[in-house]
Amino acid sequence: MSEKVVLAYSGGLDTTALVPWLKETFDYEVICCCIDCGQGPELDGLDERAKAAGASKLYIEDIVDDFCDNFIVPCVQAGAVYEHKYLLGTSMARPAIVKRLVEVARKEGASAICHGATGKGNDQIRFELGIKALAPDLKVIAPWRMRDLWTMESREDEWNYIKAHGIEMPFSADNSYSRDRNLWHISHEGLELEDPANEPNYDHMLVLGVTPEKAPDEGEYVTMKFVEGVPVSVNGKEMKVADIIKELNVLGGKHGIGICDIVENRVVGMKSRGVYETPGGTILMEAHDQLEELCLDRETMEAKKKLGSQFAQVVYEGKWFTPLSDALQAFVKSTQKYVTGEVKFKLYKGNIIKAGTTSPYSLYNESLASFTTGDMYDHSDATGFITLFGLPLKVRAMKLMEVEKNQK
């Protein structure tokens, strides 16, 4: 009896070619597993395609709620943004996918998991670190790194290979962007983006929304409520997190929100240029930040910004299932206890404009913050504070003056 391999299957050209290749190369029984993170119509027709390619079975696993509640929300609460721009859409989906791939592999008694990530990208690291952490006994098949066995060098080679095996694909072999989509975002790489000197062809590229120039000339007000750092409603309608993100994607896409053109530093050492569409995610992150401004004290916010940046790097590098990741998430969760309230903002041509924030735990005190003298603040108290706060500067300046005087 052949050993079983679970193939992380998207139904695209790469993973479809892998089905017959795994059978011919290793005599594996191939079990395709497509993890639904909210990629929508990309899932249509997968069962027929996988079976036609030679898979013995196809799992389509809906993990949208798990992805939103246990991966997206912790990143939002942490303010995790990689290199100041990237909202981790692909990065935080990978551990969610790996978790379910391992569960399916255990259920099927498989001895290996195969992924179609290339040897130049980040995903190979994210998939394999996750598998090592959750199932160290399982083998990992990474064809693009097996140069003695995987002889295909291009999409054209893959296309010819699957055609030779009588497999029909519902798209053509023409040039297109390399994309990754889930509920949180869609990424675009390739074509004109491979040269950072080129402006993106947004008319050809965008899927989730429009450019700010094509957004409505009238702004739109939106209100959101949070409870302990978790979004619970949009415009007065209570919804689960997944539905909130869907709603915000529509609103953000309509108003040209969340288009990011970035040259990022991959884990493997090279720079990569891509465009990310994250309309709902950009709104959700900004709304959460606005509420935290009211509810967190200065020192906690400073520490959280540093650790949030560190957590973004941990997630980007595929280290979700690590003690450090657990510790950082525990810190972030402890800061969210009082991040409860309502945020109002206006969406207008790519901008998210504040329109008022309220919270029962707001640390903003009008008596203290106003220019009028209140009972809680005596202006004269600042004299002693500044004297002590500036003491190191004064001592250093006096010493420099003394040295300069002695040198004359």
Short mmCIF file of C-alpha atoms in Angstrom, two decimals:
data_model
loop_
_atom_site.label_atom_id
_atom_site.label_comp_id
_atom_site.label_asym_id
_atom_site.label_seq_id
_atom_site.Cartn_x
_atom_site.Cartn_y
_atom_site.Cartn_z
CA MET A 1 0.00 0.00 0.00
CA SER A 2 1.30 3.43 -0.96
CA GLU A 3 2.16 5.96 1.71
CA LYS A 4 -0.10 8.98 1.90
CA VAL A 5 0.94 12.58 1.39
CA VAL A 6 -1.25 15.57 2.16
CA LEU A 7 -0.78 18.25 -0.48
CA ALA A 8 -1.52 21.87 0.40
CA TYR A 9 -3.73 22.43 -2.62
CA SER A 10 -4.94 25.72 -4.07
CA GLY A 11 -6.09 24.44 -7.44
CA GLY A 12 -3.65 26.69 -9.25
CA LEU A 13 -1.07 25.67 -11.79
CA ASP A 14 1.70 24.81 -9.32
CA THR A 15 -0.28 22.58 -6.98
CA THR A 16 -2.24 20.91 -9.79
CA ALA A 17 1.03 19.87 -11.44
CA LEU A 18 2.21 18.49 -8.12
CA VAL A 19 -0.50 15.83 -7.94
CA PRO A 20 0.73 13.64 -10.84
CA TRP A 21 4.35 14.52 -10.02
CA LEU A 22 4.04 13.18 -6.46
CA LYS A 23 2.47 9.96 -7.72
CA GLU A 24 5.08 9.41 -10.41
CA THR A 25 8.08 10.42 -8.33
CA PHE A 26 7.30 8.81 -4.97
CA ASP A 27 4.32 6.51 -5.65
CA TYR A 28 2.37 8.44 -3.02
CA GLU A 29 -1.37 8.36 -2.60
CA VAL A 30 -2.09 12.07 -2.90
CA ILE A 31 -4.70 13.65 -0.65
CA CYS A 32 -5.35 17.24 -1.64
CA CYS A 33 -6.27 19.65 1.12
CA CYS A 34 -7.53 23.11 0.27
CA ILE A 35 -7.75 25.40 3.26
CA ASP A 36 -10.50 28.00 2.92
CA CYS A 37 -9.33 31.24 4.53
CA GLY A 38 -11.91 33.27 2.67
CA GLN A 39 -10.48 33.25 -0.85
CA GLY A 40 -13.94 33.13 -2.35
CA PRO A 41 -14.52 32.04 -5.97
CA GLU A 42 -11.03 30.53 -6.23
CA LEU A 43 -12.49 27.37 -4.66
CA ASP A 44 -14.97 26.73 -7.47
CA GLY A 45 -14.40 23.50 -9.37
CA LEU A 46 -11.56 22.24 -7.19
CA ASP A 47 -12.99 18.78 -6.58
CA GLU A 48 -13.17 17.88 -10.26
CA ARG A 49 -9.72 19.36 -10.92
CA ALA A 50 -8.05 17.49 -8.06
CA LYS A 51 -9.63 14.18 -9.03
CA ALA A 52 -8.71 14.71 -12.70
CA ALA A 53 -5.11 15.31 -11.65
CA GLY A 54 -5.05 11.98 -9.83
CA ALA A 55 -5.80 12.83 -6.20
CA SER A 56 -7.57 10.12 -4.24
CA LYS A 57 -9.43 12.64 -2.11
CA LEU A 58 -9.94 16.39 -1.68
CA TYR A 59 -10.60 18.12 1.60
CA ILE A 60 -11.95 21.66 1.49
CA GLU A 61 -11.54 22.88 5.05
CA ASP A 62 -13.34 26.07 6.10
CA ILE A 63 -11.18 27.76 8.74
CA VAL A 64 -12.41 31.33 8.19
CA ASP A 65 -13.64 31.84 11.75
CA ASP A 66 -10.54 30.21 13.27
CA PHE A 67 -8.35 32.38 11.05
CA CYS A 68 -10.20 35.55 12.07
CA ASP A 69 -10.61 34.86 15.79
CA ASN A 70 -7.29 33.20 16.59
CA PHE A 71 -4.84 34.68 14.10
CA ILE A 72 -6.15 38.00 12.75
CA VAL A 73 -7.49 39.36 16.04
CA PRO A 74 -4.21 38.80 17.96
CA CYS A 75 -2.33 40.62 15.19
CA VAL A 76 -4.80 43.52 15.23
CA GLN A 77 -4.61 43.77 19.02
CA ALA A 78 -0.82 43.75 18.83
CA GLY A 79 -0.73 46.39 16.10
CA ALA A 80 1.50 43.97 14.21
CA VAL A 81 2.71 45.64 11.02
CA TYR A 82 5.84 44.44 9.23
CA GLU A 83 8.24 47.17 8.10
CA HIS A 84 5.66 49.90 8.84
CA LYS A 85 3.36 48.90 5.96
CA TYR A 86 2.59 45.21 5.53
CA LEU A 87 -0.44 44.00 7.51
CA LEU A 88 0.70 40.36 7.39
CA GLY A 89 -2.16 39.00 5.28
CA THR A 90 -0.23 36.01 3.93
CA SER A 91 2.03 35.64 6.96
CA MET A 92 -0.69 35.11 9.56
CA ALA A 93 -2.73 32.82 7.29
CA ARG A 94 0.09 30.30 6.96
CA PRO A 95 0.10 29.04 10.58
CA ALA A 96 -3.69 28.73 10.44
CA ILE A 97 -3.33 26.64 7.27
CA VAL A 98 -0.53 24.50 8.71
CA LYS A 99 -2.57 23.76 11.82
CA ARG A 100 -5.38 22.28 9.72
CA LEU A 101 -3.01 20.48 7.30
CA VAL A 102 -1.49 18.66 10.26
CA GLU A 103 -4.95 17.74 11.56
CA VAL A 104 -5.88 16.26 8.17
CA ALA A 105 -2.56 14.42 7.94
CA ARG A 106 -3.18 12.87 11.34
CA LYS A 107 -6.72 11.89 10.39
CA GLU A 108 -5.54 10.23 7.17
CA GLY A 109 -2.46 8.59 8.65
CA ALA A 110 -0.25 10.41 6.17
CA SER A 111 3.53 10.27 6.47
CA ALA A 112 4.26 13.56 4.69
CA ILE A 113 2.97 17.01 3.83
CA CYS A 114 3.82 18.67 0.52
CA HIS A 115 3.72 22.38 -0.28
CA GLY A 116 4.33 24.23 -3.53
CA ALA A 117 6.26 27.19 -2.15
CA THR A 118 9.39 28.18 -4.03
CA GLY A 119 12.91 28.21 -2.65
CA LYS A 120 13.05 32.00 -2.90
CA GLY A 121 10.02 32.91 -0.83
CA ASN A 122 8.92 33.22 2.76
CA ASP A 123 6.13 30.64 2.61
CA GLN A 124 8.47 27.65 2.58
CA ILE A 125 9.77 28.82 5.96
CA ARG A 126 6.31 29.47 7.38
CA PHE A 127 4.95 26.09 6.28
CA GLU A 128 7.92 24.09 7.45
CA LEU A 129 8.48 25.81 10.80
CA GLY A 130 4.80 25.26 11.56
CA ILE A 131 5.02 21.57 10.64
CA LYS A 132 8.18 21.13 12.71
CA ALA A 133 6.46 22.70 15.72
CA LEU A 134 3.19 20.75 15.43
CA ALA A 135 4.23 17.45 13.82
CA PRO A 136 8.00 16.94 13.89
CA ASP A 137 7.61 13.31 12.78
CA LEU A 138 6.04 14.19 9.43
CA LYS A 139 8.20 14.47 6.33
CA VAL A 140 8.04 17.67 4.29
CA ILE A 141 8.12 17.53 0.50
CA ALA A 142 9.25 20.82 -1.07
CA PRO A 143 9.51 20.11 -4.82
CA TRP A 144 10.88 23.48 -5.87
CA ARG A 145 13.99 22.78 -3.78
CA MET A 146 14.41 19.23 -5.12
CA ARG A 147 16.27 20.22 -8.26
CA ASP A 148 17.29 16.65 -9.10
CA LEU A 149 13.65 15.50 -9.20
CA TRP A 150 11.64 18.63 -10.01
CA THR A 151 12.80 19.63 -13.48
CA MET A 152 10.17 22.25 -14.32
CA GLU A 153 11.63 25.76 -14.42
CA SER A 154 8.66 27.93 -15.34
CA ARG A 155 4.89 28.22 -15.52
CA GLU A 156 5.14 27.23 -19.18
CA ASP A 157 6.86 23.99 -18.20
CA GLU A 158 4.12 23.27 -15.66
CA TRP A 159 1.43 24.07 -18.20
CA ASN A 160 2.90 21.65 -20.73
CA TYR A 161 3.25 19.00 -18.02
CA ILE A 162 -0.39 19.06 -16.95
CA LYS A 163 -1.55 19.21 -20.57
CA ALA A 164 0.48 16.09 -21.27
CA HIS A 165 -1.42 14.44 -18.41
CA GLY A 166 -4.77 15.44 -19.89
CA ILE A 167 -5.63 17.90 -17.12
CA GLU A 168 -7.80 20.84 -18.11
CA MET A 169 -7.43 24.18 -16.32
CA PRO A 170 -10.15 26.87 -16.17
CA PHE A 171 -7.71 29.63 -17.11
CA SER A 172 -5.15 30.36 -19.79
CA ALA A 173 -1.38 30.35 -19.59
CA ASP A 174 -1.07 34.06 -20.35
CA ASN A 175 0.92 36.40 -18.18
CA SER A 176 -0.78 37.35 -14.94
CA TYR A 177 0.14 38.53 -11.49
CA SER A 178 1.12 36.03 -8.85
CA ARG A 179 -1.60 36.46 -6.22
CA ASP A 180 -2.43 35.23 -2.76
CA ARG A 181 -5.92 35.89 -1.44
CA ASN A 182 -7.79 35.36 1.79
CA LEU A 183 -10.46 37.21 3.75
CA TRP A 184 -7.93 39.73 5.06
CA HIS A 185 -6.16 40.74 1.86
CA ILE A 186 -4.93 39.99 -1.63
CA SER A 187 -1.29 40.32 -2.69
CA HIS A 188 0.02 40.99 -6.18
CA GLU A 189 3.54 40.22 -7.45
CA GLY A 190 5.12 39.93 -10.88
CA LEU A 191 4.74 41.66 -14.25
CA GLU A 192 5.55 45.40 -14.03
CA LEU A 193 5.99 45.13 -10.24
CA GLU A 194 9.26 43.26 -10.71
CA ASP A 195 10.91 46.60 -11.51
CA PRO A 196 10.54 49.08 -8.62
CA ALA A 197 10.92 51.90 -11.14
CA ASN A 198 7.53 51.05 -12.65
CA GLU A 199 4.24 52.45 -11.46
CA PRO A 200 1.69 49.72 -10.73
CA ASN A 201 -1.00 49.24 -13.35
CA TYR A 202 -3.84 49.54 -10.86
CA ASP A 203 -6.58 49.38 -13.50
CA HIS A 204 -5.34 45.93 -14.45
CA MET A 205 -4.44 44.80 -10.95
CA LEU A 206 -6.97 45.74 -8.29
CA VAL A 207 -9.50 43.13 -7.19
CA LEU A 208 -10.96 44.28 -3.88
CA GLY A 209 -11.41 47.98 -4.57
CA VAL A 210 -10.56 51.07 -6.56
CA THR A 211 -7.87 53.71 -6.42
CA PRO A 212 -8.62 56.85 -4.38
CA GLU A 213 -9.04 58.80 -7.64
CA LYS A 214 -11.95 56.56 -8.60
CA ALA A 215 -13.55 56.53 -5.14
CA PRO A 216 -16.80 58.47 -4.53
CA ASP A 217 -16.58 62.23 -4.13
CA GLU A 218 -18.69 61.97 -0.96
CA GLY A 219 -17.22 60.59 2.24
CA GLU A 220 -18.97 57.91 4.32
CA TYR A 221 -19.18 57.76 8.12
CA VAL A 222 -18.64 54.43 9.87
CA THR A 223 -18.91 53.50 13.54
CA MET A 224 -17.35 50.46 15.15
CA LYS A 225 -17.58 49.02 18.64
CA PHE A 226 -14.92 46.97 20.42
CA VAL A 227 -15.07 44.88 23.57
CA GLU A 228 -11.68 44.10 25.15
CA GLY A 229 -9.93 44.81 21.87
CA VAL A 230 -12.23 42.61 19.77
CA PRO A 231 -14.49 44.23 17.14
CA VAL A 232 -18.16 43.40 17.77
CA SER A 233 -20.20 45.68 15.50
CA VAL A 234 -20.20 47.95 12.45
CA ASN A 235 -22.70 50.79 12.14
CA GLY A 236 -24.71 49.42 15.05
CA LYS A 237 -25.01 45.90 13.65
CA GLU A 238 -23.45 43.20 15.80
CA MET A 239 -21.51 40.59 13.83
CA LYS A 240 -18.82 37.97 14.27
CA VAL A 241 -15.29 39.04 13.35
CA ALA A 242 -15.33 37.35 9.94
CA ASP A 243 -18.49 39.21 8.90
CA ILE A 244 -17.10 42.49 10.22
CA ILE A 245 -14.03 42.08 8.01
CA LYS A 246 -16.26 41.27 5.02
CA GLU A 247 -18.31 44.41 5.66
CA LEU A 248 -15.22 46.56 6.06
CA ASN A 249 -13.72 45.11 2.88
CA VAL A 250 -16.73 46.36 0.93
CA LEU A 251 -16.62 49.80 2.56
CA GLY A 252 -12.85 50.13 2.27
CA GLY A 253 -12.71 48.90 -1.31
CA LYS A 254 -15.41 51.38 -2.31
CA HIS A 255 -13.40 54.31 -0.90
CA GLY A 256 -9.91 53.30 -2.07
CA ILE A 257 -8.65 52.30 1.37
CA GLY A 258 -5.70 50.00 2.05
CA ILE A 259 -3.65 49.88 -1.16
CA CYS A 260 0.01 49.36 -0.23
CA ASP A 261 2.96 49.32 -2.65
CA ILE A 262 5.99 48.01 -0.75
CA VAL A 263 9.51 46.73 -1.29
CA GLU A 264 9.92 44.38 1.67
CA ASN A 265 12.82 42.38 3.04
CA ARG A 266 12.12 38.67 2.75
CA VAL A 267 13.39 36.27 5.40
CA VAL A 268 15.69 34.59 2.86
CA GLY A 269 17.62 37.83 2.37
CA MET A 270 16.30 39.38 -0.82
CA LYS A 271 14.07 42.36 -1.40
CA SER A 272 10.69 41.79 -3.00
CA ARG A 273 8.22 44.28 -4.43
CA GLY A 274 4.50 43.72 -4.18
CA VAL A 275 1.17 45.49 -3.91
CA TYR A 276 -1.24 44.52 -1.15
CA GLU A 277 -4.94 45.29 -1.01
CA THR A 278 -6.16 45.23 2.58
CA PRO A 279 -9.22 47.50 2.68
CA GLY A 280 -11.07 46.05 5.67
CA GLY A 281 -7.90 45.21 7.56
CA THR A 282 -6.56 48.74 7.21
CA ILE A 283 -9.80 50.15 8.64
CA LEU A 284 -9.88 47.63 11.48
CA MET A 285 -6.27 48.30 12.48
CA GLU A 286 -6.79 52.07 12.42
CA ALA A 287 -10.03 51.91 14.43
CA HIS A 288 -8.37 49.73 17.05
CA ASP A 289 -5.41 52.12 17.25
CA GLN A 290 -7.75 55.07 17.74
CA LEU A 291 -9.45 53.36 20.67
CA GLU A 292 -6.16 52.38 22.27
CA GLU A 293 -5.07 56.02 22.22
CA LEU A 294 -7.80 56.71 24.75
CA CYS A 295 -7.50 53.62 26.91
CA LEU A 296 -3.81 52.78 27.31
CA ASP A 297 -1.36 54.68 29.51
CA ARG A 298 1.83 56.07 28.03
CA GLU A 299 4.30 53.45 29.26
CA THR A 300 2.08 50.53 28.23
CA MET A 301 1.64 52.04 24.77
CA GLU A 302 5.39 52.51 24.37
CA ALA A 303 6.11 48.92 25.40
CA LYS A 304 3.28 47.62 23.23
CA LYS A 305 4.56 49.40 20.12
CA LYS A 306 7.98 47.82 20.55
CA LEU A 307 6.60 44.36 21.22
CA GLY A 308 4.01 44.74 18.46
CA SER A 309 6.80 45.35 15.98
CA GLN A 310 8.66 42.33 17.34
CA PHE A 311 5.53 40.21 17.07
CA ALA A 312 5.10 41.30 13.44
CA GLN A 313 8.58 40.00 12.70
CA VAL A 314 7.87 36.75 14.55
CA VAL A 315 4.73 36.22 12.45
CA TYR A 316 6.46 37.23 9.21
CA GLU A 317 9.25 34.72 9.87
CA GLY A 318 6.83 31.84 10.42
CA LYS A 319 7.43 31.53 14.17
CA TRP A 320 3.79 31.55 15.30
CA PHE A 321 4.06 28.26 17.20
CA THR A 322 6.93 29.29 19.47
CA PRO A 323 7.31 30.22 23.14
CA LEU A 324 8.17 33.79 22.16
CA SER A 325 4.99 34.12 20.13
CA ASP A 326 2.95 32.79 23.06
CA ALA A 327 4.62 35.23 25.45
CA LEU A 328 4.10 38.24 23.20
CA GLN A 329 0.46 37.35 22.67
CA ALA A 330 -0.03 36.97 26.41
CA PHE A 331 1.34 40.48 26.98
CA VAL A 332 -0.87 41.93 24.27
CA LYS A 333 -3.96 40.18 25.61
CA SER A 334 -3.33 41.63 29.06
CA THR A 335 -3.35 45.15 27.58
CA GLN A 336 -6.75 44.67 25.95
CA LYS A 337 -8.85 44.34 29.12
CA TYR A 338 -10.03 47.95 28.96
CA VAL A 339 -9.87 48.52 25.19
CA THR A 340 -13.65 48.83 24.97
CA GLY A 341 -15.63 51.58 23.29
CA GLU A 342 -16.87 53.08 20.05
CA VAL A 343 -14.88 54.59 17.21
CA LYS A 344 -16.36 56.82 14.51
CA PHE A 345 -14.51 57.82 11.36
CA LYS A 346 -15.06 58.97 7.80
CA LEU A 347 -13.82 57.11 4.74
CA TYR A 348 -12.85 59.46 1.94
CA LYS A 349 -10.66 58.79 -1.10
CA GLY A 350 -8.12 56.50 0.56
CA ASN A 351 -8.25 58.24 3.94
CA ILE A 352 -9.62 57.20 7.31
CA ILE A 353 -10.52 60.44 9.09
CA LYS A 354 -11.28 60.51 12.82
CA ALA A 355 -14.79 61.59 13.74
CA GLY A 356 -14.89 60.88 17.48
CA THR A 357 -13.96 58.10 19.91
CA THR A 358 -15.58 57.19 23.23
CA SER A 359 -14.84 54.62 25.92
CA PRO A 360 -15.99 54.00 29.50
CA TYR A 361 -12.30 53.42 30.25
CA SER A 362 -10.99 56.55 28.56
CA LEU A 363 -7.96 58.04 30.34
CA TYR A 364 -8.59 61.40 28.71
CA ASN A 365 -9.53 63.89 31.43
CA GLU A 366 -10.99 67.13 30.12
CA SER A 367 -10.17 68.98 33.32
CA LEU A 368 -6.51 68.00 33.02
CA ALA A 369 -6.21 68.46 29.26
CA SER A 370 -7.94 71.83 28.91
CA PHE A 371 -6.05 75.12 28.97
CA THR A 372 -8.06 76.27 31.96
CA THR A 373 -6.77 75.59 35.46
CA GLY A 374 -8.49 72.61 37.09
CA ASP A 375 -8.48 71.15 40.57
CA MET A 376 -6.25 68.19 39.64
CA TYR A 377 -3.31 70.10 38.20
CA ASP A 378 -1.27 72.90 39.74
CA HIS A 379 0.92 74.56 37.09
CA SER A 380 3.61 75.31 39.68
CA ASP A 381 4.14 71.58 40.24
CA ALA A 382 5.77 71.41 36.83
CA THR A 383 8.75 73.45 38.09
CA GLY A 384 10.09 70.72 40.34
CA PHE A 385 9.32 68.04 37.80
CA ILE A 386 11.27 69.80 35.04
CA THR A 387 14.18 70.40 37.43
CA LEU A 388 14.49 66.70 38.19
CA PHE A 389 13.61 65.50 34.69
CA GLY A 390 16.25 67.77 33.17
CA LEU A 391 18.92 67.15 35.83
CA PRO A 392 21.04 64.75 33.71
CA LEU A 393 21.09 67.27 30.84
CA LYS A 394 22.12 70.08 33.15
CA VAL A 395 24.88 68.05 34.82
CA ARG A 396 26.31 67.01 31.43
CA ALA A 397 26.20 70.56 30.07
CA MET A 398 27.95 71.88 33.19
CA LYS A 399 30.70 69.25 32.86
CA LEU A 400 31.25 70.09 29.18
CA MET A 401 31.52 73.78 30.07
CA GLU A 402 34.08 72.95 32.77
CA VAL A 403 36.20 70.87 30.40
CA GLU A 404 36.07 73.57 27.72
CA LYS A 405 37.11 76.21 30.25
CA ASN A 406 40.07 74.11 31.48
CA GLN A 407 41.30 73.58 27.91
CA LYS A 408 41.67 77.31 27.28
#
